[in-house]
mmCIF file with all atom_site columns, C-alpha atoms and ligand atoms in Angstrom:
data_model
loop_
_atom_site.group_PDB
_atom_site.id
_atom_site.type_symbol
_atom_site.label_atom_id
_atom_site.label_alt_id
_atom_site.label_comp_id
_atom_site.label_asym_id
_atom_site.label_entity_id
_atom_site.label_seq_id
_atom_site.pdbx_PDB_ins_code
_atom_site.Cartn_x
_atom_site.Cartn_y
_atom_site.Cartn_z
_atom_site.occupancy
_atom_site.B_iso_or_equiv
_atom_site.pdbx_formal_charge
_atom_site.auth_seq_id
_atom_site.auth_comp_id
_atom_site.auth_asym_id
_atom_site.auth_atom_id
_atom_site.pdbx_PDB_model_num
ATOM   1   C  CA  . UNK E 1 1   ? -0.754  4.374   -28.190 1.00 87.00 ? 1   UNK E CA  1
ATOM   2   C  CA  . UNK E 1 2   ? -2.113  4.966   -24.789 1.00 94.00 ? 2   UNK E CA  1
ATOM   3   C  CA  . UNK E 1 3   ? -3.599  8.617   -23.924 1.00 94.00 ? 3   UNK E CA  1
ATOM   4   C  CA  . UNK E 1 4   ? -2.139  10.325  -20.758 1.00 92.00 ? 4   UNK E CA  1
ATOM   5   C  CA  . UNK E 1 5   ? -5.069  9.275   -18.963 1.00 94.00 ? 5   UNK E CA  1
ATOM   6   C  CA  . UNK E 1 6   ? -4.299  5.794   -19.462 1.00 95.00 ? 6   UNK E CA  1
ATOM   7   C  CA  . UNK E 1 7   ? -0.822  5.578   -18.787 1.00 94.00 ? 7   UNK E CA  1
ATOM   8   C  CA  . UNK E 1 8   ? -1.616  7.400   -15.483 1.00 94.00 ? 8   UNK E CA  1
ATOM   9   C  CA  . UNK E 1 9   ? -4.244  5.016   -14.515 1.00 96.00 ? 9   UNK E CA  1
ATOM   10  C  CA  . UNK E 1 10  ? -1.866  1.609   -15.449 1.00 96.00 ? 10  UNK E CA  1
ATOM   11  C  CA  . UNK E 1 11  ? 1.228   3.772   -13.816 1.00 95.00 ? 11  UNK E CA  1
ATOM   12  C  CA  . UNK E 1 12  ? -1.226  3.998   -10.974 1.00 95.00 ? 12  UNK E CA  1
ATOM   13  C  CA  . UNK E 1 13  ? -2.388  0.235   -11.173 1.00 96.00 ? 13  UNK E CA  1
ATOM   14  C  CA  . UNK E 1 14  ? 1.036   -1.033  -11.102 1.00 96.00 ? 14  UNK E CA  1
ATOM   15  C  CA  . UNK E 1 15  ? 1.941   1.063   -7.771  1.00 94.00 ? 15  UNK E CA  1
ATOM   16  C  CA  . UNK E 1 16  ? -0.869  -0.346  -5.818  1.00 95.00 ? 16  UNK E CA  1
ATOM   17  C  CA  . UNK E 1 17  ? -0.153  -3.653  -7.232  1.00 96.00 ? 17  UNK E CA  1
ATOM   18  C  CA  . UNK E 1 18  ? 3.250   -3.256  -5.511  1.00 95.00 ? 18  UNK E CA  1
ATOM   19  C  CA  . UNK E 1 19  ? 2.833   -4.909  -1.925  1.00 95.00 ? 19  UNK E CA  1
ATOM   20  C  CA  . UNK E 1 20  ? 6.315   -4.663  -1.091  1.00 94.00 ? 20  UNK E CA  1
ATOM   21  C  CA  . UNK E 1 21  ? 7.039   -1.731  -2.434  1.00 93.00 ? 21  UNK E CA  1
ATOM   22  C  CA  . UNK E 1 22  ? 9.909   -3.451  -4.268  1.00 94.00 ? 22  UNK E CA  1
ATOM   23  C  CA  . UNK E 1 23  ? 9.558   -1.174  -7.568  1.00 94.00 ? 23  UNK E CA  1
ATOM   24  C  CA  . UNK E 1 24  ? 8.689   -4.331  -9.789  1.00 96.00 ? 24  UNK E CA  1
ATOM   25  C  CA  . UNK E 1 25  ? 5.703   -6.784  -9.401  1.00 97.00 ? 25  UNK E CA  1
ATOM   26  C  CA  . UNK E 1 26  ? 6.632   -10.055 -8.320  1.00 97.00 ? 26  UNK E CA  1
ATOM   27  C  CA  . UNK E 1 27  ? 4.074   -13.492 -7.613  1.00 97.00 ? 27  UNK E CA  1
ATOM   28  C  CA  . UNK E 1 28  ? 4.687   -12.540 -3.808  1.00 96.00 ? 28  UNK E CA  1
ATOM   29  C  CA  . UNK E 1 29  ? 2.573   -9.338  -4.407  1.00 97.00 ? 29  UNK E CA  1
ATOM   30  C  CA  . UNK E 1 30  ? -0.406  -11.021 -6.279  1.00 97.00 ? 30  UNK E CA  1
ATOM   31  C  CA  . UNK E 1 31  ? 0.016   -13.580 -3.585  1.00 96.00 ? 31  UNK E CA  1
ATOM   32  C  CA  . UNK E 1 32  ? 0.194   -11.239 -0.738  1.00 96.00 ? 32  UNK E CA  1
ATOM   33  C  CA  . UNK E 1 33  ? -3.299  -9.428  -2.160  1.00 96.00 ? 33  UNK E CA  1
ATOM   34  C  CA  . UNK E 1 34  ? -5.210  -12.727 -1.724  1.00 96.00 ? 34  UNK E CA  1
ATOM   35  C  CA  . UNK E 1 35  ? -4.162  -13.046 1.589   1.00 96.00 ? 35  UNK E CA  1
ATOM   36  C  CA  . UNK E 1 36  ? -4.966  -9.733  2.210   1.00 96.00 ? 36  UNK E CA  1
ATOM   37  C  CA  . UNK E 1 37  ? -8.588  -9.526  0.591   1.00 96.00 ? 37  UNK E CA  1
ATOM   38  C  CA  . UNK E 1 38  ? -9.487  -12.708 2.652   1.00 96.00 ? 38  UNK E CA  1
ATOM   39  C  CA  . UNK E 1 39  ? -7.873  -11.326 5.730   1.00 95.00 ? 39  UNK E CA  1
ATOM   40  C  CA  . UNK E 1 40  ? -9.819  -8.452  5.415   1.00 94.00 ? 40  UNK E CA  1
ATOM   41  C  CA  . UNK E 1 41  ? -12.832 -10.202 4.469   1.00 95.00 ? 41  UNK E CA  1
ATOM   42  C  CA  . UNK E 1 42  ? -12.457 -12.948 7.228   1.00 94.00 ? 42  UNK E CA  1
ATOM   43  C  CA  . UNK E 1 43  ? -12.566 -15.685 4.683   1.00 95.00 ? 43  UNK E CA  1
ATOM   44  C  CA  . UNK E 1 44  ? -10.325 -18.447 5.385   1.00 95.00 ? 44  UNK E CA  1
ATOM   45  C  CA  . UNK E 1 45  ? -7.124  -18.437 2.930   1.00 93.00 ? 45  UNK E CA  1
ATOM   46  C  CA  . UNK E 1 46  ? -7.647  -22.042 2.389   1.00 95.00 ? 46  UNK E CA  1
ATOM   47  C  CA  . UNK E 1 47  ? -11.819 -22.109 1.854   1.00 95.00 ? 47  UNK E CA  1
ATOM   48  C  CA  . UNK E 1 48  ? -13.024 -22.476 -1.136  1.00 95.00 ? 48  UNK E CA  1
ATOM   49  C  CA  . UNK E 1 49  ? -13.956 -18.944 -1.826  1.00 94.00 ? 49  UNK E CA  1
ATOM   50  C  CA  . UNK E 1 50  ? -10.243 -18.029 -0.721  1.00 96.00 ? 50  UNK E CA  1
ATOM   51  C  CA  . UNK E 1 51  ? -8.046  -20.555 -2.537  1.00 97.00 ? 51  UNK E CA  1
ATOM   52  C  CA  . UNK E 1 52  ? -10.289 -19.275 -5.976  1.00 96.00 ? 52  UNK E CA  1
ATOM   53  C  CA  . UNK E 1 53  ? -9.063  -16.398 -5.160  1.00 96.00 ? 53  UNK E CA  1
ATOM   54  C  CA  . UNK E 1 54  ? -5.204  -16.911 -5.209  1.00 96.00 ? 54  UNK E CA  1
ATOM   55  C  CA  . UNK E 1 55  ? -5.917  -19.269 -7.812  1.00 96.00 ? 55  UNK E CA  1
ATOM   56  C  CA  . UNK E 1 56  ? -7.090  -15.973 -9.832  1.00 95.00 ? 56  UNK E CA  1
ATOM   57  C  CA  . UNK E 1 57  ? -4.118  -13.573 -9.069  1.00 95.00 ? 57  UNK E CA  1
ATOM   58  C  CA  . UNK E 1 58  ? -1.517  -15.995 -9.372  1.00 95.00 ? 58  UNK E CA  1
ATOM   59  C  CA  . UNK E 1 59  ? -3.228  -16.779 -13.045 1.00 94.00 ? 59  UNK E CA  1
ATOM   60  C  CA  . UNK E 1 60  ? -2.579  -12.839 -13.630 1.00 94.00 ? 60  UNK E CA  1
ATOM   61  C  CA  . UNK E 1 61  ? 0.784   -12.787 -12.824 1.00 96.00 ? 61  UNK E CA  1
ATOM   62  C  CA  . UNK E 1 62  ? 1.259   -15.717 -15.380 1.00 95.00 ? 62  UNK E CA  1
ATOM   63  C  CA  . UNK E 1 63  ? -0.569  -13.912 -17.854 1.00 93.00 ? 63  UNK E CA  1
ATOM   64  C  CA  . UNK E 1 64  ? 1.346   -10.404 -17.155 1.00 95.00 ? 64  UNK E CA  1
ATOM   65  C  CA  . UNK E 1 65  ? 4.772   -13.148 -17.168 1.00 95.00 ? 65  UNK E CA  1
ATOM   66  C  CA  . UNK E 1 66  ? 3.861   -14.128 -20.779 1.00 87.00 ? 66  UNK E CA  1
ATOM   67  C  CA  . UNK E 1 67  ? 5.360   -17.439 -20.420 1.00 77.00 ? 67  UNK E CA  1
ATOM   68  C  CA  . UNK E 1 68  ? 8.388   -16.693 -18.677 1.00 87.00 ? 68  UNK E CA  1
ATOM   69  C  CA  . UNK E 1 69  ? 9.449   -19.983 -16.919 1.00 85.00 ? 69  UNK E CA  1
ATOM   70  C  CA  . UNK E 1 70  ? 10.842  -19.603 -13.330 1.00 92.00 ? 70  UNK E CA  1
ATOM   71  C  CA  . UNK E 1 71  ? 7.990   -17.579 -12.139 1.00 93.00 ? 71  UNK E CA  1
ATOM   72  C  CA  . UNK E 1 72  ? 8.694   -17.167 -8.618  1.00 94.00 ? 72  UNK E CA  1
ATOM   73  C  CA  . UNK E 1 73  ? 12.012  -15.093 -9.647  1.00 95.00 ? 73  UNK E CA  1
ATOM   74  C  CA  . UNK E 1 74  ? 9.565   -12.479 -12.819 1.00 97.00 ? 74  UNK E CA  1
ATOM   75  C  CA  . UNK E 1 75  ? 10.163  -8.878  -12.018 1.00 96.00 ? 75  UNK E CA  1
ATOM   76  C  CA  . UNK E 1 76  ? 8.046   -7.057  -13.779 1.00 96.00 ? 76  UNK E CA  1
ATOM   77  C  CA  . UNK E 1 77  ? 8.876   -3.652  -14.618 1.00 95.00 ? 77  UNK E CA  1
ATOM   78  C  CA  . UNK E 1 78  ? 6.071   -0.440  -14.944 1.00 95.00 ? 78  UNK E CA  1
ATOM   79  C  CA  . UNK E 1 79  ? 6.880   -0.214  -18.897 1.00 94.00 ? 79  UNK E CA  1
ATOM   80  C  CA  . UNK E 1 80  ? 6.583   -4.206  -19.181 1.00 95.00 ? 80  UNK E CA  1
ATOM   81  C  CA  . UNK E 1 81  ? 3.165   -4.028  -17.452 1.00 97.00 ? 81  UNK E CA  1
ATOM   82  C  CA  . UNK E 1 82  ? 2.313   -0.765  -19.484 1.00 96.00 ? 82  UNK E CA  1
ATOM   83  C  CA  . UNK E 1 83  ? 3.091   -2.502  -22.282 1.00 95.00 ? 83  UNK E CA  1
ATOM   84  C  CA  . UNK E 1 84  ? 1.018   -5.067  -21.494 1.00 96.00 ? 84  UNK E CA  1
ATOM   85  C  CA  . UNK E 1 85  ? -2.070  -3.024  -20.193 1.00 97.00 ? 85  UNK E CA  1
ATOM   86  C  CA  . UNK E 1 86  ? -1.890  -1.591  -23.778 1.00 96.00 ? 86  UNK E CA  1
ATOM   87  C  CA  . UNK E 1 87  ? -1.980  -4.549  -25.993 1.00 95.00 ? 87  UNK E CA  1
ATOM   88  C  CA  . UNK E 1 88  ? -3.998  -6.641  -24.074 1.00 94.00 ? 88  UNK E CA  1
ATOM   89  C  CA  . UNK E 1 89  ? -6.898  -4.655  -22.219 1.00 96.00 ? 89  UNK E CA  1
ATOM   90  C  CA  . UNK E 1 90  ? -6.920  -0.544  -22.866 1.00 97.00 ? 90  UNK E CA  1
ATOM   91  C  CA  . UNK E 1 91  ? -9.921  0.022   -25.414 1.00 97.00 ? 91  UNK E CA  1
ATOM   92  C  CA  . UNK E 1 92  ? -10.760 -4.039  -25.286 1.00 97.00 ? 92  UNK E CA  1
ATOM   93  C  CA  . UNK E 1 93  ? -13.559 -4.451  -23.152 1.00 97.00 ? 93  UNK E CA  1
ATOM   94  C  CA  . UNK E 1 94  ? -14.253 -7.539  -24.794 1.00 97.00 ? 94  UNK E CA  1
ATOM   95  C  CA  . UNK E 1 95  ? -10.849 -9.082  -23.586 1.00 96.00 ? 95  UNK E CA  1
ATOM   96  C  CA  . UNK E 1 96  ? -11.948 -7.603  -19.840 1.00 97.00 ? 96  UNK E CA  1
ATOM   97  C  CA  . UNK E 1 97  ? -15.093 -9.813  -19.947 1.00 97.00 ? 97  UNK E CA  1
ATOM   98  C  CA  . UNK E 1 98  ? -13.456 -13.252 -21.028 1.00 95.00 ? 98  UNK E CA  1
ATOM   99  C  CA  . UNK E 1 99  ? -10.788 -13.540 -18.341 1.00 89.00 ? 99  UNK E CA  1
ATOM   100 C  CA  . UNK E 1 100 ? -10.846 -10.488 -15.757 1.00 93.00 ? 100 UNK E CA  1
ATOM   101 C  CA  . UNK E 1 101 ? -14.906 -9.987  -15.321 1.00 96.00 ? 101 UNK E CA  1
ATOM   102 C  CA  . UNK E 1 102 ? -14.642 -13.084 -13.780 1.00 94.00 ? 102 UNK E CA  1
ATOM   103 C  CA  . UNK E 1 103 ? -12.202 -11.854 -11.044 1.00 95.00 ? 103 UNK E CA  1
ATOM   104 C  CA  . UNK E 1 104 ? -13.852 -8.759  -10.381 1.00 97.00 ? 104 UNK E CA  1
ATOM   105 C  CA  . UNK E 1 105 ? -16.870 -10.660 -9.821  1.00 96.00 ? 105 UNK E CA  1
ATOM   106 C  CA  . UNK E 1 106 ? -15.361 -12.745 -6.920  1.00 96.00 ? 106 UNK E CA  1
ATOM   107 C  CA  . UNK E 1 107 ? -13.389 -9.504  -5.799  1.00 97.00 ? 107 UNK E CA  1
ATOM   108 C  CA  . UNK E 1 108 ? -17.096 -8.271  -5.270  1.00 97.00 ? 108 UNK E CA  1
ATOM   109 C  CA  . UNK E 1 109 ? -18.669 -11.290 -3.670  1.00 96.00 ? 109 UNK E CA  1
ATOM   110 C  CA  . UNK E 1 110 ? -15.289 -11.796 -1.257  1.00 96.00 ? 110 UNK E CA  1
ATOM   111 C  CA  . UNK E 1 111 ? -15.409 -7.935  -0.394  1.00 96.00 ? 111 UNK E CA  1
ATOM   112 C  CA  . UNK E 1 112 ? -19.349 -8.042  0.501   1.00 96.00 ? 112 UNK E CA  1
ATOM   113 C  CA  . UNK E 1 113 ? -19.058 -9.415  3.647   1.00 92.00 ? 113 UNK E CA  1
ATOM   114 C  CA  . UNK E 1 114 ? -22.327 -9.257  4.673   1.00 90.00 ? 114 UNK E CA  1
ATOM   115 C  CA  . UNK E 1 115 ? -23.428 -11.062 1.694   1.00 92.00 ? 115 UNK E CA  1
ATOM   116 C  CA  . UNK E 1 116 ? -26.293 -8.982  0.327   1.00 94.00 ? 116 UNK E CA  1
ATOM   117 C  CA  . UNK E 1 117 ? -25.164 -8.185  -2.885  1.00 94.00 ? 117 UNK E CA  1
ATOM   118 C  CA  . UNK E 1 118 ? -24.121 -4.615  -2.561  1.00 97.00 ? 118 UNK E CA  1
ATOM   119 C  CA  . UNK E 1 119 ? -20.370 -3.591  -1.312  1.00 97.00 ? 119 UNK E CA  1
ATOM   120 C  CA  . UNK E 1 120 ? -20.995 -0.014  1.187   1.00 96.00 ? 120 UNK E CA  1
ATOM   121 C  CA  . UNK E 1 121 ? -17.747 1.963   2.490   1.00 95.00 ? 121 UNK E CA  1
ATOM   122 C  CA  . UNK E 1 122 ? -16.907 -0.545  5.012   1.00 95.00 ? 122 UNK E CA  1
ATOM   123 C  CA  . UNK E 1 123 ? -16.549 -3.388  2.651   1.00 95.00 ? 123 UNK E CA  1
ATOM   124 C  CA  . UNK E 1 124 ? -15.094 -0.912  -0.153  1.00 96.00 ? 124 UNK E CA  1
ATOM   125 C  CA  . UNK E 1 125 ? -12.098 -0.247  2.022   1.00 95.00 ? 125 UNK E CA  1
ATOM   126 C  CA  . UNK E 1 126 ? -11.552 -3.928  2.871   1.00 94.00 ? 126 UNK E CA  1
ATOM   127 C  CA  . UNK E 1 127 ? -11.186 -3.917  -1.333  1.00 96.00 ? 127 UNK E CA  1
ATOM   128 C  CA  . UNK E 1 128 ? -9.058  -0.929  -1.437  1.00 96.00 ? 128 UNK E CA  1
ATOM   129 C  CA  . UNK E 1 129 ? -6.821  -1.781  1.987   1.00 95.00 ? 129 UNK E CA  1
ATOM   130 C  CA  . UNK E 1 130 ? -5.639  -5.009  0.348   1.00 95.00 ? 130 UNK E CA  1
ATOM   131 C  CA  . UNK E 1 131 ? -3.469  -3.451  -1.775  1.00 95.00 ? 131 UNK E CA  1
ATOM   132 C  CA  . UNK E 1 132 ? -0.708  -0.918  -1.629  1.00 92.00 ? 132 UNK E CA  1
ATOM   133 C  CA  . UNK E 1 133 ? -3.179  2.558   -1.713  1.00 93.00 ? 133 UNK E CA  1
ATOM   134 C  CA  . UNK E 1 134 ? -2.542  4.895   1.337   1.00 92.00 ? 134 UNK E CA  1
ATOM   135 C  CA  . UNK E 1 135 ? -5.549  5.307   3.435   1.00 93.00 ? 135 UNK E CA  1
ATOM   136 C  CA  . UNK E 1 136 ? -5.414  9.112   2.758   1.00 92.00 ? 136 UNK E CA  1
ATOM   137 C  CA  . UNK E 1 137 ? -6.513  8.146   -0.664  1.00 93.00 ? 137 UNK E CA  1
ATOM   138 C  CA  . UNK E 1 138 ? -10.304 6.119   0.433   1.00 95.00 ? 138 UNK E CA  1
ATOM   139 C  CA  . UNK E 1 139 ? -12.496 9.265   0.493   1.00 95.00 ? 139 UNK E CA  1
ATOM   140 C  CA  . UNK E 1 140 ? -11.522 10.447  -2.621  1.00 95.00 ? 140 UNK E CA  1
ATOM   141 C  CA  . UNK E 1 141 ? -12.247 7.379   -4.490  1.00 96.00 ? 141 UNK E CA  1
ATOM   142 C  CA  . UNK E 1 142 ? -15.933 6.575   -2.431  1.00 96.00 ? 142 UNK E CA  1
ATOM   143 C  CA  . UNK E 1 143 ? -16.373 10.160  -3.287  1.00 97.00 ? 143 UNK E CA  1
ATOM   144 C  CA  . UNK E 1 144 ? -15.653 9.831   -7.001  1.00 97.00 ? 144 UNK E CA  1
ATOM   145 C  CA  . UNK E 1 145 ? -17.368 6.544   -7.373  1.00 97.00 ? 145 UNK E CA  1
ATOM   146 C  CA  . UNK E 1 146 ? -20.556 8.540   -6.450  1.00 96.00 ? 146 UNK E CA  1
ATOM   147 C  CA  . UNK E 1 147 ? -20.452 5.876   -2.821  1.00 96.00 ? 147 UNK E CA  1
ATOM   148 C  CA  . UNK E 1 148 ? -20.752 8.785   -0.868  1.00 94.00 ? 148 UNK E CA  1
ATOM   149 C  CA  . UNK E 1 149 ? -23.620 10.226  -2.739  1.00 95.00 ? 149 UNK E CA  1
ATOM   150 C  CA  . UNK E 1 150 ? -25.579 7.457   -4.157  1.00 95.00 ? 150 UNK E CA  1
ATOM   151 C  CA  . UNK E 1 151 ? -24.418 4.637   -1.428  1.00 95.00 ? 151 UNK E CA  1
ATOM   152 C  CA  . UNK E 1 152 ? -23.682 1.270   -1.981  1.00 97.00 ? 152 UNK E CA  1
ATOM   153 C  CA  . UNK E 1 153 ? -22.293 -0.443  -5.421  1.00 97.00 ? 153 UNK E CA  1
ATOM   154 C  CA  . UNK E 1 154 ? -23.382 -3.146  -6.463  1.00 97.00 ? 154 UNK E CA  1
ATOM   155 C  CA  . UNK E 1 155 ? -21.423 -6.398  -7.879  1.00 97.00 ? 155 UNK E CA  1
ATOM   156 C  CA  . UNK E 1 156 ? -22.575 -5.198  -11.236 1.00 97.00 ? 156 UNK E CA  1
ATOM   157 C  CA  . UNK E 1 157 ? -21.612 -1.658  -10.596 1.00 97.00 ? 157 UNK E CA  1
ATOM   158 C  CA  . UNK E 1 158 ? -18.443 -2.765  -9.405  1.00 98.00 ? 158 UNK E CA  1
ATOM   159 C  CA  . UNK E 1 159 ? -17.609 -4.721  -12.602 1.00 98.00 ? 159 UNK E CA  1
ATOM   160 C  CA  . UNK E 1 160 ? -18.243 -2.376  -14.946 1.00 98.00 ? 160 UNK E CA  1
ATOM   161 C  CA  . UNK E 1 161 ? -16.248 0.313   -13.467 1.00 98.00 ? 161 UNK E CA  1
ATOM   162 C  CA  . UNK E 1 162 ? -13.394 -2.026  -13.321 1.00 98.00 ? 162 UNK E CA  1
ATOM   163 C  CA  . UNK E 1 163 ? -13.932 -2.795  -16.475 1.00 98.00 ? 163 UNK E CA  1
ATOM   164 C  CA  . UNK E 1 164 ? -13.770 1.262   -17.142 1.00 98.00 ? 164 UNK E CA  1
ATOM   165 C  CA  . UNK E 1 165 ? -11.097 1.155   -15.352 1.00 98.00 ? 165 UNK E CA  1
ATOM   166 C  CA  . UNK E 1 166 ? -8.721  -0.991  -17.107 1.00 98.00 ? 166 UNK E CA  1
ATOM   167 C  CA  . UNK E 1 167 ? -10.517 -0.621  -20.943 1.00 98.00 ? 167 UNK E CA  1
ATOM   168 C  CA  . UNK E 1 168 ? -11.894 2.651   -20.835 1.00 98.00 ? 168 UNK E CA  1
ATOM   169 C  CA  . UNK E 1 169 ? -10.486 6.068   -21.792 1.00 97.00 ? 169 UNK E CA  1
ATOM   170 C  CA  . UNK E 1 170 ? -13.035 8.958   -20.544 1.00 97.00 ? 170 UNK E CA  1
ATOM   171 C  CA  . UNK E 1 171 ? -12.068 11.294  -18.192 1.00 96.00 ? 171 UNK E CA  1
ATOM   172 C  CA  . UNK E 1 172 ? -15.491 11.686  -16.541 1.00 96.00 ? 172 UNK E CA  1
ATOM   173 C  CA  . UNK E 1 173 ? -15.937 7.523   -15.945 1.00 97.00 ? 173 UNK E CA  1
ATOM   174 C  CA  . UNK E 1 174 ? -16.210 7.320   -12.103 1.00 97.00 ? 174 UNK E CA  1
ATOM   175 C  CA  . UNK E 1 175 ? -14.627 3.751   -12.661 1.00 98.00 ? 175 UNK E CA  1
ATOM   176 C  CA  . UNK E 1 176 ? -10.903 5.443   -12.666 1.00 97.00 ? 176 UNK E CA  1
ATOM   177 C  CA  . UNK E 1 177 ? -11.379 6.382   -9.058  1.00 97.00 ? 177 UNK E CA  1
ATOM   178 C  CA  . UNK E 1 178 ? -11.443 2.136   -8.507  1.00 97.00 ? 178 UNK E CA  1
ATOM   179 C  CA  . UNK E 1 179 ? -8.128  1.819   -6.924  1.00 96.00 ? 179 UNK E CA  1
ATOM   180 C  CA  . UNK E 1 180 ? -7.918  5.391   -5.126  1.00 95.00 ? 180 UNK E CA  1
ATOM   181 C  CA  . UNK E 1 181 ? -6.125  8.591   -6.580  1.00 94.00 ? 181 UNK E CA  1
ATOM   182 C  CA  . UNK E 1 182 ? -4.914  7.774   -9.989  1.00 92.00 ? 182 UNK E CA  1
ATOM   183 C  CA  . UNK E 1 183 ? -3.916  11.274  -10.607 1.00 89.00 ? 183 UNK E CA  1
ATOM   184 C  CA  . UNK E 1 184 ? -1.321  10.464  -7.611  1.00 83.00 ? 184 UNK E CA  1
ATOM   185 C  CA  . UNK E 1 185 ? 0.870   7.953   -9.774  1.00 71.00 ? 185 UNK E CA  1
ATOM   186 C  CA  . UNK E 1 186 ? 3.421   7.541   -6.736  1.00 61.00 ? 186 UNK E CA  1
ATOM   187 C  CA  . UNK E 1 187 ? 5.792   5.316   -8.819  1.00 56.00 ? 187 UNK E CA  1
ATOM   188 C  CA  . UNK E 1 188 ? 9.475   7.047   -8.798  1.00 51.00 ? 188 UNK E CA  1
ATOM   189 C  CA  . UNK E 1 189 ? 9.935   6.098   -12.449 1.00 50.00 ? 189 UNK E CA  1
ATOM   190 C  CA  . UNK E 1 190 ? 7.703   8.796   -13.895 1.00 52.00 ? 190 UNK E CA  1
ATOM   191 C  CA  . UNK E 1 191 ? 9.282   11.212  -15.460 1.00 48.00 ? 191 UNK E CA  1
ATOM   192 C  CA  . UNK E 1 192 ? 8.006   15.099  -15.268 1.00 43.00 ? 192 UNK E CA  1
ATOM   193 C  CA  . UNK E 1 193 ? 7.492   15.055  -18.908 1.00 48.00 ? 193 UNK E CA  1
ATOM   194 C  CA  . UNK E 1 194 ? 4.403   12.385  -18.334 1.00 49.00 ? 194 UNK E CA  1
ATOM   195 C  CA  . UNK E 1 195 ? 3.185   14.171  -15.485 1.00 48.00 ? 195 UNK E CA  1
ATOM   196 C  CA  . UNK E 1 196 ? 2.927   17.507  -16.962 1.00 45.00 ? 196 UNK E CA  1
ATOM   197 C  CA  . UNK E 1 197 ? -0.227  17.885  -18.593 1.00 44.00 ? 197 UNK E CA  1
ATOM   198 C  CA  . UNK E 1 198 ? -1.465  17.418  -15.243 1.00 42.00 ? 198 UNK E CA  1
ATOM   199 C  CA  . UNK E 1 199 ? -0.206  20.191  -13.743 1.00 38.00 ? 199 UNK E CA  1
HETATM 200 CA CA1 . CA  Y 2 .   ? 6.821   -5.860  -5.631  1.00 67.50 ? 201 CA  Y CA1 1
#
């Protein structure tokens, strides 16, 4: 069973995965994030570097589709990709380093666009702005990721709070700040019952 901090963080997750703002996650929206990161990035869609890229997020939507065979039609739901956030990756960091590390990894090296190992605000909100996380939300997650304090993160940083992120259930990890305001979960399907403890 997921704690509330969990479910607010995948609740959260699934939002900013959300590109259209549809209310489901469909392979347009892992598709659109690609083209987004290298957009932002000013790496070429169809390099190398890019393609490996939408070769990785369209791999995650299979995963999250668990098989499901007309692909380009999978809604997927918040409690389907709850669901799947709990049995696959909370509390399994193990799991997070045989498949996902590996994205992160070329999240980090796409998003450092000046190619010297470290990702600083600029190149942080290139990360953030290719997904669905309002703007009003980038100080408070350089500020919790310590970027404003201690500067730049590097790839390694960056891994293991994603990592945190997705696995890990402490309250104090900076690595919950990854994808903005988490405490914000902006989906319309939570109900005031999950929310409370918040308060
Ligand atoms: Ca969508």
């Amino acid at each position: 069973m997921l704690s509330e901090l969990q479910w607010l963080k995948f609740a959260h997750r699934f939002t900013t995965l959300d590109i259209n703002g549809s209310g489901c996650l469909e392979l347009s929206d892992y598709a659109a994030i690609a083209a987004n990161m290298c957009h932002a990035c000013s790496v070429p869609i169809d390099s190398g570097v890019g393609l490996s890229l939408r070769n990785a997020y369209i791999r995650a939507f299979k995963a999250l589709s668990s098989g499901r065979e007309d692909i380009q039609a999978v809604q997927i739901t918040l409690d389907e990709f709850i669901r799947f956030m709990e049995m696959r990756l909370a509390g399994r960091p193990e799991v997070f380093d045989r498949g996902m590390k590996r994205i992160a990894g070329l999240v980090a090296d796409i998003c450092d666009v000046n190619r010297d190992g470290f990702l600083d605000e600029k190149d942080f909100i290139c990360f953030l702005g290719s997904y669905s996380i309002p703007e009003g939300e980038y100080a408070v997650a350089l500020r919790n990721l310590g970027m404003r304090s201690n500067g730049p993160l590097s790839r390694e940083d960056f891994i293991s709070h994603s990592r945190d992120f997705y696995c890990g259930d402490n309250p104090l990890s900076p690595g919950n700040w990854l994808f903005g305001d988490f405490k914000k979960v902006r989906t319309k399907v939570v109900t005031p019952a999950r929310l409370k403890s918040w308060e």
